[in-house]
């Protein structure tokens, strides 16, 4: 078996495994699924974990500081935005 045939056969096996696992042909999330900070929201603070960001966000809601909040991943931490 030639090297080219082996590569093609291996690639086919990988594709078959990925398809069986549901990895190929999976629908991409809609564009609106990506968190986007609305212009009217204000930055509050940043947090190392999403859990910490959500905890502070819930605290703000419970104490009447804001009615909605968003924790958005910025690339290495989570930014908390709230409505005014």
mmCIF file of C-alpha atoms in Angstrom:
data_model
loop_
_atom_site.group_PDB
_atom_site.id
_atom_site.type_symbol
_atom_site.label_atom_id
_atom_site.label_comp_id
_atom_site.label_asym_id
_atom_site.label_seq_id
_atom_site.Cartn_x
_atom_site.Cartn_y
_atom_site.Cartn_z
ATOM 1 C CA UNK A 1 0.000 0.000 0.000
ATOM 2 C CA UNK A 2 1.420 3.367 -0.969
ATOM 3 C CA UNK A 3 1.835 6.212 1.466
ATOM 4 C CA UNK A 4 -0.803 8.239 -0.408
ATOM 5 C CA UNK A 5 -3.338 5.418 -0.186
ATOM 6 C CA UNK A 6 -2.615 5.026 3.519
ATOM 7 C CA UNK A 7 -3.148 8.758 4.127
ATOM 8 C CA UNK A 8 -6.428 8.748 2.173
ATOM 9 C CA UNK A 9 -7.606 5.645 4.017
ATOM 10 C CA UNK A 10 -6.642 7.175 7.408
ATOM 11 C CA UNK A 11 -8.399 10.435 6.571
ATOM 12 C CA UNK A 12 -11.523 8.488 5.635
ATOM 13 C CA UNK A 13 -11.413 6.612 8.929
ATOM 14 C CA UNK A 14 -11.060 9.857 10.881
ATOM 15 C CA UNK A 15 -13.998 11.376 9.000
ATOM 16 C CA UNK A 16 -16.101 8.272 9.665
ATOM 17 C CA UNK A 17 -15.283 8.396 13.377
ATOM 18 C CA UNK A 18 -16.037 12.108 13.564
ATOM 19 C CA UNK A 19 -19.346 11.629 11.732
ATOM 20 C CA UNK A 20 -20.274 8.777 14.044
ATOM 21 C CA UNK A 21 -19.503 10.963 17.033
ATOM 22 C CA UNK A 22 -21.682 13.720 15.590
ATOM 23 C CA UNK A 23 -18.788 16.087 15.042
ATOM 24 C CA UNK A 24 -19.254 16.616 11.335
ATOM 25 C CA UNK A 25 -22.297 18.319 9.972
ATOM 26 C CA UNK A 26 -23.211 19.761 13.355
ATOM 27 C CA UNK A 27 -25.104 22.993 12.986
ATOM 28 C CA UNK A 28 -23.121 26.056 13.898
ATOM 29 C CA UNK A 29 -24.683 28.203 16.609
ATOM 30 C CA UNK A 30 -26.664 31.145 15.260
ATOM 31 C CA UNK A 31 -24.822 34.437 15.094
ATOM 32 C CA UNK A 32 -27.094 35.852 17.803
ATOM 33 C CA UNK A 33 -25.868 33.174 20.260
ATOM 34 C CA UNK A 34 -22.589 35.035 20.710
ATOM 35 C CA UNK A 35 -22.813 37.385 23.662
ATOM 36 C CA UNK A 36 -22.825 40.971 22.487
ATOM 37 C CA UNK A 37 -22.754 43.835 24.918
ATOM 38 C CA UNK A 38 -25.639 46.172 24.133
ATOM 39 C CA UNK A 39 -24.590 49.800 23.824
ATOM 40 C CA UNK A 40 -26.799 50.836 26.733
ATOM 41 C CA UNK A 41 -25.101 48.427 29.175
ATOM 42 C CA UNK A 42 -22.289 49.597 31.438
ATOM 43 C CA UNK A 43 -19.099 47.814 32.453
ATOM 44 C CA UNK A 44 -18.985 46.952 36.167
ATOM 45 C CA UNK A 45 -15.851 44.833 36.756
ATOM 46 C CA UNK A 46 -13.938 41.803 35.504
ATOM 47 C CA UNK A 47 -13.562 38.387 37.151
ATOM 48 C CA UNK A 48 -11.284 35.391 36.647
ATOM 49 C CA UNK A 49 -14.124 32.879 36.575
ATOM 50 C CA UNK A 50 -17.602 32.896 35.075
ATOM 51 C CA UNK A 51 -18.998 31.599 38.369
ATOM 52 C CA UNK A 52 -17.609 34.610 40.236
ATOM 53 C CA UNK A 53 -18.988 36.983 37.604
ATOM 54 C CA UNK A 54 -22.453 35.391 37.807
ATOM 55 C CA UNK A 55 -22.369 35.478 41.608
ATOM 56 C CA UNK A 56 -21.750 39.227 41.583
ATOM 57 C CA UNK A 57 -24.342 39.669 38.830
ATOM 58 C CA UNK A 58 -26.971 37.874 40.915
ATOM 59 C CA UNK A 59 -25.953 39.893 43.973
ATOM 60 C CA UNK A 60 -26.556 43.111 42.003
ATOM 61 C CA UNK A 61 -29.994 41.918 40.895
ATOM 62 C CA UNK A 62 -30.965 40.861 44.427
ATOM 63 C CA UNK A 63 -29.899 44.235 45.843
ATOM 64 C CA UNK A 64 -31.628 46.320 43.174
ATOM 65 C CA UNK A 65 -28.424 47.608 41.576
ATOM 66 C CA UNK A 66 -29.523 46.382 38.130
ATOM 67 C CA UNK A 67 -32.276 44.334 36.544
ATOM 68 C CA UNK A 68 -30.186 42.430 34.005
ATOM 69 C CA UNK A 69 -26.511 41.617 33.649
ATOM 70 C CA UNK A 70 -24.228 39.842 31.196
ATOM 71 C CA UNK A 71 -20.980 38.008 31.921
ATOM 72 C CA UNK A 72 -18.953 38.111 28.713
ATOM 73 C CA UNK A 73 -15.681 36.235 28.202
ATOM 74 C CA UNK A 74 -13.067 38.742 27.053
ATOM 75 C CA UNK A 75 -10.324 36.321 26.105
ATOM 76 C CA UNK A 76 -8.855 35.707 29.519
ATOM 77 C CA UNK A 77 -11.394 36.885 32.075
ATOM 78 C CA UNK A 78 -15.118 37.607 32.371
ATOM 79 C CA UNK A 79 -16.489 41.132 32.144
ATOM 80 C CA UNK A 80 -19.699 42.002 33.971
ATOM 81 C CA UNK A 81 -22.021 44.438 32.192
ATOM 82 C CA UNK A 82 -25.305 45.687 33.624
ATOM 83 C CA UNK A 83 -28.244 47.823 32.611
ATOM 84 C CA UNK A 84 -28.557 51.324 34.004
#
